[in-house]
Amino acid sequence: MSFLTSFPAVHSHSQTIWIVRQPWHALRFCIFNDFSPIPMPSYGLTKRGTRFLLFAIIFYFTDHLPPLYEDYRAREQKLEHYKEYEARKDVKYLWSANHAHSSGWGNVMQDYVMVGLLAHTTGRSFDFFNKVCPNPTIIQVKEVNDDRMRFDESVPASEIFEKWLEKINSIEDPVDQIFEYWIFGHQRMLSIWKYLKDSPVSTHWGWSPLIHDAYRRNRHIFVPNARSTLFSGFTGSTVAENYSATIPGLLALHVRRGDFQNHCVHLGKWSSNWNAFNMFPEFSDRFERPTDGGWGETSEKNMQMYMKRCFPTIDEIVQKVMLVRVESEQPLTHLYIMTNGAVAWVEELKEALRRSGNWAQIKSSRDLDITWEQKFVVQALDMLVAQRSEVFIGNGWSSLTSNVVMLRMAQGLPPDSNRFW
């Protein structure tokens, strides 16, 4: 399906040239006869001038658009170091046969971060395709992860990590899910931070051109009164931006709705703890897991506490925002709400927040203007904005929140700039 861009048509005599954008960032130029009875102003363009302008537009779009998904794949298969590695005999690889699946975006990201960290720490190249090693050494997860390591909450994640380091480092050959998802829901995950905080996996983390493109397209939503240019609002617009710099005055809120309501009830019944990196001891907002519930049952008091912090009401959200604003060392001037909430509910929340204080701007995920391609990675755009916010309020049980906090801590942002419902 194609659609016309909002770029003004270029008129030449009785014809109109339209730029037609299609999925996958394809561009097509169509010429329609102009039968409009309304006289059109003449721009005085000669045929040569029209052709020049047309080629300039083509060059601009093809030069600034993010690569297609096929291009990403092709680049992965032709990275510069591959030829060098193929010629060397001392390069070792790590490929994980089983990754997180049937889970959320945040769970999958956590898995890849940890396997990438393991590959880097063992001095191996992270293999994406499983076609480097013709005769690989295969390690079954159960050879390393015994039941005590898997289920005993007193076993720190660093012990599991170090067992795998020992196992992999004992293998000379170039080489099931190593880190099971429930380990990320416990404080023992913090023991891995000594490996992760200075690893390129976290310190060199960057977002793809497609995410940067979506940010530029919606910059005015995150930065009030953002300067506009001729191509502002266009995919491919060029606004100078430091994508690791904090956005002054921005308070980002992660507000899960929809299916998370039942999930919060489930978490309460099983007395579940916060997710991974939401539990740094330096944080002012903490969670004390109740000890009088679990295994599918809990008290009404415990359930109310879980719902308040996992699925807060509009009034509870407003109260927390007001408190954080008062306690913030930096002035907080505008809000961005990361949410999957229904539009009507989000508008009600925005109105309640407006009444609570003098905000320069309040926007949400529902205000984003995204392309077909960006729709599938829009949660990554939210993460980029949250990572760069002055202060971030997240959901302690959310893996997406945990990943944002991990990136913020790796950047060296103040611990108290990470808050929780």
Short mmCIF file of N, CA and C in Angstrom, two decimals, residues 211-347:
data_model
loop_
_atom_site.label_atom_id
_atom_site.label_comp_id
_atom_site.label_asym_id
_atom_site.label_seq_id
_atom_site.Cartn_x
_atom_site.Cartn_y
_atom_site.Cartn_z
N ILE A 211 15.46 3.98 14.34
CA ILE A 211 15.00 4.60 15.59
C ILE A 211 15.35 6.08 15.59
N HIS A 212 16.56 6.42 15.17
CA HIS A 212 16.94 7.83 15.08
C HIS A 212 16.02 8.59 14.14
N ASP A 213 15.65 7.94 13.06
CA ASP A 213 14.76 8.56 12.08
C ASP A 213 13.39 8.84 12.72
N ALA A 214 12.89 7.88 13.48
CA ALA A 214 11.60 8.08 14.16
C ALA A 214 11.70 9.19 15.19
N TYR A 215 12.85 9.28 15.86
CA TYR A 215 13.04 10.35 16.85
C TYR A 215 13.00 11.71 16.16
N ARG A 216 13.76 11.86 15.07
CA ARG A 216 13.80 13.13 14.36
C ARG A 216 12.41 13.53 13.87
N ARG A 217 11.67 12.55 13.41
CA ARG A 217 10.32 12.81 12.89
C ARG A 217 9.40 13.35 14.00
N ASN A 218 9.67 12.97 15.24
CA ASN A 218 8.80 13.33 16.36
C ASN A 218 9.51 14.19 17.41
N ARG A 219 10.59 14.82 17.02
CA ARG A 219 11.41 15.56 17.98
C ARG A 219 10.62 16.59 18.76
N HIS A 220 9.66 17.23 18.12
CA HIS A 220 8.87 18.26 18.79
C HIS A 220 8.04 17.69 19.94
N ILE A 221 7.81 16.38 19.95
CA ILE A 221 7.05 15.75 21.04
C ILE A 221 7.91 15.61 22.29
N PHE A 222 9.20 15.44 22.11
CA PHE A 222 10.10 15.24 23.23
C PHE A 222 10.80 16.53 23.66
N VAL A 223 10.93 17.46 22.72
CA VAL A 223 11.60 18.73 22.98
C VAL A 223 10.64 19.86 22.61
N PRO A 224 9.98 20.49 23.59
CA PRO A 224 9.02 21.55 23.27
C PRO A 224 9.67 22.67 22.47
N ASN A 225 8.91 23.20 21.55
CA ASN A 225 9.36 24.30 20.71
C ASN A 225 10.63 23.95 19.93
N ALA A 226 10.72 22.69 19.56
CA ALA A 226 11.88 22.27 18.76
C ALA A 226 11.91 23.06 17.47
N ARG A 227 13.11 23.45 17.06
CA ARG A 227 13.26 24.24 15.84
C ARG A 227 12.83 23.42 14.63
N SER A 228 12.12 24.06 13.76
CA SER A 228 11.66 23.39 12.55
C SER A 228 12.55 23.78 11.38
N THR A 229 12.63 22.87 10.42
CA THR A 229 13.35 23.15 9.19
C THR A 229 12.41 22.87 8.03
N LEU A 230 12.89 23.07 6.82
CA LEU A 230 12.07 22.83 5.64
C LEU A 230 11.52 21.41 5.62
N PHE A 231 12.33 20.44 6.11
CA PHE A 231 11.94 19.04 6.03
C PHE A 231 11.53 18.49 7.39
N SER A 232 11.23 19.36 8.38
CA SER A 232 10.84 18.84 9.68
C SER A 232 9.55 18.05 9.55
N GLY A 233 9.44 16.97 10.30
CA GLY A 233 8.28 16.09 10.21
C GLY A 233 8.41 15.05 9.14
N PHE A 234 9.48 15.13 8.32
CA PHE A 234 9.70 14.17 7.25
C PHE A 234 10.59 13.04 7.72
N THR A 235 10.30 11.85 7.28
CA THR A 235 11.27 10.79 7.42
C THR A 235 12.51 11.21 6.67
N GLY A 236 13.66 11.13 7.33
CA GLY A 236 14.90 11.54 6.70
C GLY A 236 15.30 12.96 7.02
N SER A 237 14.54 13.71 7.84
CA SER A 237 14.92 15.07 8.16
C SER A 237 16.21 15.07 8.95
N THR A 238 17.03 16.10 8.73
CA THR A 238 18.34 16.14 9.36
C THR A 238 18.36 17.24 10.41
N VAL A 239 18.27 16.88 11.68
CA VAL A 239 18.40 17.80 12.79
C VAL A 239 19.58 17.33 13.60
N ALA A 240 20.56 18.22 13.81
CA ALA A 240 21.74 17.84 14.57
C ALA A 240 21.31 17.36 15.95
N GLU A 241 21.76 16.19 16.34
CA GLU A 241 21.30 15.61 17.60
C GLU A 241 22.38 14.73 18.20
N ASN A 242 22.62 14.90 19.49
CA ASN A 242 23.48 14.00 20.25
C ASN A 242 22.57 12.99 20.92
N TYR A 243 22.55 11.77 20.42
CA TYR A 243 21.56 10.79 20.88
C TYR A 243 21.89 10.19 22.25
N SER A 244 22.98 10.61 22.85
CA SER A 244 23.28 10.15 24.21
C SER A 244 23.10 11.26 25.23
N ALA A 245 22.83 12.48 24.77
CA ALA A 245 22.69 13.62 25.67
C ALA A 245 21.32 13.63 26.34
N THR A 246 21.30 14.10 27.58
CA THR A 246 20.04 14.23 28.30
C THR A 246 19.17 15.32 27.67
N ILE A 247 17.87 15.08 27.61
CA ILE A 247 16.93 16.10 27.14
C ILE A 247 16.53 16.94 28.33
N PRO A 248 16.99 18.19 28.42
CA PRO A 248 16.74 19.01 29.62
C PRO A 248 15.26 19.15 29.93
N GLY A 249 14.94 18.95 31.21
CA GLY A 249 13.58 19.20 31.69
C GLY A 249 12.58 18.09 31.42
N LEU A 250 13.00 17.01 30.75
CA LEU A 250 12.04 15.96 30.39
C LEU A 250 11.85 14.95 31.51
N LEU A 251 10.62 14.72 31.88
CA LEU A 251 10.24 13.65 32.80
C LEU A 251 9.49 12.60 31.98
N ALA A 252 10.08 11.41 31.86
CA ALA A 252 9.46 10.32 31.09
C ALA A 252 8.78 9.36 32.05
N LEU A 253 7.57 8.94 31.69
CA LEU A 253 6.78 8.02 32.51
C LEU A 253 6.51 6.74 31.73
N HIS A 254 6.77 5.59 32.35
CA HIS A 254 6.42 4.32 31.72
C HIS A 254 5.15 3.81 32.40
N VAL A 255 4.04 3.88 31.68
CA VAL A 255 2.74 3.53 32.25
C VAL A 255 2.15 2.37 31.45
N ARG A 256 2.29 1.17 31.97
CA ARG A 256 1.74 -0.02 31.30
C ARG A 256 0.25 -0.14 31.58
N ARG A 257 -0.53 -0.46 30.57
CA ARG A 257 -1.97 -0.69 30.74
C ARG A 257 -2.33 -1.98 30.00
N GLY A 258 -3.59 -2.09 29.64
CA GLY A 258 -4.05 -3.24 28.86
C GLY A 258 -3.81 -4.56 29.58
N ASP A 259 -3.09 -5.48 28.90
CA ASP A 259 -2.88 -6.82 29.43
C ASP A 259 -2.07 -6.83 30.72
N PHE A 260 -1.42 -5.71 31.05
CA PHE A 260 -0.58 -5.68 32.25
C PHE A 260 -1.42 -5.75 33.52
N GLN A 261 -2.69 -5.43 33.44
CA GLN A 261 -3.55 -5.50 34.63
C GLN A 261 -3.61 -6.93 35.17
N ASN A 262 -3.89 -7.89 34.29
CA ASN A 262 -3.92 -9.29 34.72
C ASN A 262 -2.53 -9.78 35.13
N HIS A 263 -1.52 -9.27 34.45
CA HIS A 263 -0.15 -9.66 34.79
C HIS A 263 0.20 -9.19 36.20
N CYS A 264 -0.24 -7.99 36.57
CA CYS A 264 0.03 -7.47 37.91
C CYS A 264 -0.66 -8.32 38.97
N VAL A 265 -1.87 -8.78 38.68
CA VAL A 265 -2.57 -9.69 39.61
C VAL A 265 -1.77 -10.98 39.76
N HIS A 266 -1.28 -11.51 38.65
CA HIS A 266 -0.46 -12.72 38.69
C HIS A 266 0.80 -12.50 39.52
N LEU A 267 1.46 -11.35 39.32
CA LEU A 267 2.66 -11.04 40.09
C LEU A 267 2.37 -10.98 41.57
N GLY A 268 1.21 -10.40 41.91
CA GLY A 268 0.83 -10.30 43.32
C GLY A 268 0.58 -11.66 43.95
N LYS A 269 -0.09 -12.54 43.22
CA LYS A 269 -0.40 -13.86 43.75
C LYS A 269 0.86 -14.69 44.00
N TRP A 270 1.91 -14.42 43.24
CA TRP A 270 3.15 -15.18 43.38
C TRP A 270 4.23 -14.39 44.10
N SER A 271 3.86 -13.27 44.69
CA SER A 271 4.81 -12.44 45.45
C SER A 271 6.10 -12.20 44.65
N SER A 272 5.94 -11.81 43.40
CA SER A 272 7.09 -11.62 42.51
C SER A 272 7.85 -10.34 42.85
N ASN A 273 9.15 -10.41 42.67
CA ASN A 273 10.00 -9.27 42.95
C ASN A 273 10.14 -8.40 41.71
N TRP A 274 10.77 -7.24 41.89
CA TRP A 274 11.02 -6.36 40.76
C TRP A 274 12.00 -6.99 39.78
N ASN A 275 12.06 -6.43 38.60
CA ASN A 275 12.86 -6.98 37.52
C ASN A 275 14.30 -6.47 37.57
N ALA A 276 15.23 -7.39 37.57
CA ALA A 276 16.66 -7.18 37.35
C ALA A 276 17.22 -5.87 37.89
N PHE A 277 17.47 -4.92 36.99
CA PHE A 277 18.21 -3.71 37.35
C PHE A 277 17.33 -2.60 37.90
N ASN A 278 16.12 -2.93 38.29
CA ASN A 278 15.26 -1.96 38.98
C ASN A 278 15.51 -1.98 40.48
N MET A 279 16.48 -2.79 40.93
CA MET A 279 16.68 -3.00 42.37
C MET A 279 18.05 -2.57 42.88
N PHE A 280 18.69 -1.62 42.21
CA PHE A 280 19.96 -1.13 42.72
C PHE A 280 19.76 -0.54 44.12
N PRO A 281 20.66 -0.85 45.04
CA PRO A 281 20.49 -0.35 46.42
C PRO A 281 20.57 1.17 46.52
N GLU A 282 21.15 1.85 45.52
CA GLU A 282 21.26 3.31 45.55
C GLU A 282 19.94 4.00 45.30
N PHE A 283 18.95 3.29 44.77
CA PHE A 283 17.69 3.92 44.41
C PHE A 283 16.87 4.27 45.65
N SER A 284 16.19 5.42 45.58
CA SER A 284 15.35 5.84 46.70
C SER A 284 14.01 5.11 46.71
N ASP A 285 13.52 4.71 45.53
CA ASP A 285 12.27 3.94 45.46
C ASP A 285 12.62 2.45 45.46
N ARG A 286 12.16 1.74 46.46
CA ARG A 286 12.46 0.32 46.58
C ARG A 286 11.18 -0.47 46.80
N PHE A 287 11.32 -1.77 46.72
CA PHE A 287 10.16 -2.66 46.90
C PHE A 287 10.54 -3.77 47.88
N GLU A 288 9.74 -3.90 48.91
CA GLU A 288 9.91 -4.98 49.87
C GLU A 288 8.90 -6.07 49.55
N ARG A 289 9.38 -7.17 49.03
CA ARG A 289 8.48 -8.25 48.64
C ARG A 289 7.82 -8.87 49.87
N PRO A 290 6.50 -9.01 49.88
CA PRO A 290 5.81 -9.59 51.04
C PRO A 290 6.20 -11.06 51.24
N THR A 291 6.26 -11.47 52.47
CA THR A 291 6.66 -12.85 52.79
C THR A 291 5.47 -13.73 53.17
N ASP A 292 4.27 -13.13 53.23
CA ASP A 292 3.10 -13.90 53.66
C ASP A 292 2.20 -14.27 52.48
N GLY A 293 2.78 -14.36 51.30
CA GLY A 293 2.00 -14.76 50.14
C GLY A 293 2.86 -15.59 49.20
N GLY A 294 2.31 -15.90 48.04
CA GLY A 294 3.05 -16.68 47.06
C GLY A 294 2.35 -17.96 46.71
N TRP A 295 2.88 -18.64 45.66
CA TRP A 295 2.32 -19.90 45.19
C TRP A 295 0.83 -19.77 44.85
N GLY A 296 0.51 -18.63 44.22
CA GLY A 296 -0.84 -18.45 43.71
C GLY A 296 -1.82 -17.84 44.68
N GLU A 297 -1.38 -17.46 45.86
CA GLU A 297 -2.29 -16.87 46.85
C GLU A 297 -1.61 -15.70 47.55
N THR A 298 -2.41 -14.71 47.94
CA THR A 298 -1.90 -13.59 48.72
C THR A 298 -3.06 -12.91 49.41
N SER A 299 -2.76 -11.99 50.32
CA SER A 299 -3.80 -11.29 51.06
C SER A 299 -4.32 -10.11 50.24
N GLU A 300 -5.47 -9.60 50.64
CA GLU A 300 -6.05 -8.45 49.96
C GLU A 300 -5.15 -7.23 50.12
N LYS A 301 -4.52 -7.09 51.28
CA LYS A 301 -3.61 -5.98 51.53
C LYS A 301 -2.41 -6.04 50.58
N ASN A 302 -1.85 -7.23 50.43
CA ASN A 302 -0.72 -7.38 49.51
C ASN A 302 -1.12 -7.07 48.07
N MET A 303 -2.30 -7.54 47.68
CA MET A 303 -2.75 -7.32 46.30
C MET A 303 -2.95 -5.83 46.03
N GLN A 304 -3.48 -5.10 47.00
CA GLN A 304 -3.67 -3.66 46.83
C GLN A 304 -2.32 -2.96 46.66
N MET A 305 -1.32 -3.42 47.42
CA MET A 305 0.01 -2.84 47.31
C MET A 305 0.61 -3.12 45.94
N TYR A 306 0.44 -4.34 45.45
CA TYR A 306 0.96 -4.68 44.12
C TYR A 306 0.29 -3.84 43.05
N MET A 307 -1.01 -3.69 43.12
CA MET A 307 -1.72 -2.95 42.08
C MET A 307 -1.35 -1.47 42.11
N LYS A 308 -1.13 -0.91 43.28
CA LYS A 308 -0.76 0.50 43.38
C LYS A 308 0.58 0.77 42.71
N ARG A 309 1.49 -0.17 42.81
CA ARG A 309 2.84 0.05 42.28
C ARG A 309 3.04 -0.56 40.90
N CYS A 310 2.17 -1.46 40.52
CA CYS A 310 2.29 -2.13 39.22
C CYS A 310 1.30 -1.59 38.20
N PHE A 311 0.09 -1.22 38.68
CA PHE A 311 -0.97 -0.75 37.78
C PHE A 311 -1.66 0.45 38.43
N PRO A 312 -0.92 1.55 38.64
CA PRO A 312 -1.46 2.68 39.39
C PRO A 312 -2.62 3.36 38.67
N THR A 313 -3.52 3.93 39.47
CA THR A 313 -4.64 4.70 38.92
C THR A 313 -4.14 6.07 38.48
N ILE A 314 -5.01 6.82 37.83
CA ILE A 314 -4.64 8.17 37.39
C ILE A 314 -4.26 9.04 38.57
N ASP A 315 -5.04 8.99 39.65
CA ASP A 315 -4.73 9.80 40.83
C ASP A 315 -3.38 9.40 41.42
N GLU A 316 -3.09 8.11 41.46
CA GLU A 316 -1.81 7.65 42.01
C GLU A 316 -0.64 8.07 41.13
N ILE A 317 -0.85 8.06 39.83
CA ILE A 317 0.20 8.51 38.91
C ILE A 317 0.48 10.00 39.12
N VAL A 318 -0.58 10.80 39.22
CA VAL A 318 -0.42 12.24 39.40
C VAL A 318 0.30 12.54 40.71
N GLN A 319 -0.07 11.85 41.77
CA GLN A 319 0.58 12.07 43.07
C GLN A 319 2.07 11.77 43.00
N LYS A 320 2.44 10.68 42.33
CA LYS A 320 3.85 10.31 42.22
C LYS A 320 4.61 11.33 41.37
N VAL A 321 4.01 11.77 40.28
CA VAL A 321 4.65 12.76 39.42
C VAL A 321 4.91 14.06 40.18
N MET A 322 3.94 14.50 40.96
CA MET A 322 4.10 15.73 41.74
C MET A 322 5.23 15.59 42.75
N LEU A 323 5.30 14.44 43.41
CA LEU A 323 6.36 14.19 44.40
C LEU A 323 7.74 14.19 43.75
N VAL A 324 7.87 13.48 42.64
CA VAL A 324 9.15 13.40 41.94
C VAL A 324 9.58 14.77 41.44
N ARG A 325 8.63 15.55 40.97
CA ARG A 325 8.96 16.89 40.48
C ARG A 325 9.52 17.77 41.60
N VAL A 326 8.92 17.67 42.77
CA VAL A 326 9.39 18.45 43.92
C VAL A 326 10.78 17.99 44.36
N GLU A 327 11.02 16.69 44.32
CA GLU A 327 12.28 16.13 44.82
C GLU A 327 13.42 16.20 43.81
N SER A 328 13.12 16.46 42.56
CA SER A 328 14.14 16.47 41.53
C SER A 328 15.13 17.62 41.72
N GLU A 329 16.41 17.31 41.55
CA GLU A 329 17.44 18.35 41.64
C GLU A 329 17.45 19.23 40.40
N GLN A 330 16.93 18.72 39.31
CA GLN A 330 16.84 19.48 38.07
C GLN A 330 15.39 19.88 37.80
N PRO A 331 15.16 21.06 37.27
CA PRO A 331 13.77 21.46 36.96
C PRO A 331 13.17 20.56 35.89
N LEU A 332 11.95 20.10 36.14
CA LEU A 332 11.24 19.25 35.20
C LEU A 332 10.12 20.08 34.59
N THR A 333 10.17 20.24 33.28
CA THR A 333 9.28 21.19 32.61
C THR A 333 8.24 20.56 31.71
N HIS A 334 8.52 19.33 31.21
CA HIS A 334 7.56 18.72 30.30
C HIS A 334 7.58 17.20 30.46
N LEU A 335 6.48 16.58 30.01
CA LEU A 335 6.24 15.16 30.24
C LEU A 335 6.11 14.39 28.94
N TYR A 336 6.65 13.17 28.95
CA TYR A 336 6.37 12.22 27.87
C TYR A 336 5.93 10.92 28.51
N ILE A 337 4.75 10.41 28.12
CA ILE A 337 4.17 9.21 28.71
C ILE A 337 4.33 8.05 27.74
N MET A 338 5.13 7.06 28.12
CA MET A 338 5.30 5.84 27.34
C MET A 338 4.18 4.88 27.76
N THR A 339 3.27 4.59 26.87
CA THR A 339 2.11 3.80 27.30
C THR A 339 1.46 3.06 26.15
N ASN A 340 0.81 1.95 26.49
CA ASN A 340 -0.04 1.24 25.55
C ASN A 340 -1.51 1.41 25.92
N GLY A 341 -1.78 2.42 26.73
CA GLY A 341 -3.15 2.67 27.17
C GLY A 341 -4.07 3.13 26.06
N ALA A 342 -5.36 2.91 26.26
CA ALA A 342 -6.36 3.37 25.30
C ALA A 342 -6.29 4.89 25.18
N VAL A 343 -6.57 5.41 23.98
CA VAL A 343 -6.43 6.84 23.73
C VAL A 343 -7.26 7.67 24.70
N ALA A 344 -8.50 7.26 24.93
CA ALA A 344 -9.38 8.03 25.83
C ALA A 344 -8.80 8.07 27.24
N TRP A 345 -8.28 6.95 27.72
CA TRP A 345 -7.70 6.91 29.06
C TRP A 345 -6.44 7.78 29.13
N VAL A 346 -5.63 7.74 28.10
CA VAL A 346 -4.41 8.55 28.07
C VAL A 346 -4.76 10.04 28.09
N GLU A 347 -5.80 10.44 27.35
CA GLU A 347 -6.21 11.84 27.35
C GLU A 347 -6.71 12.25 28.73
#
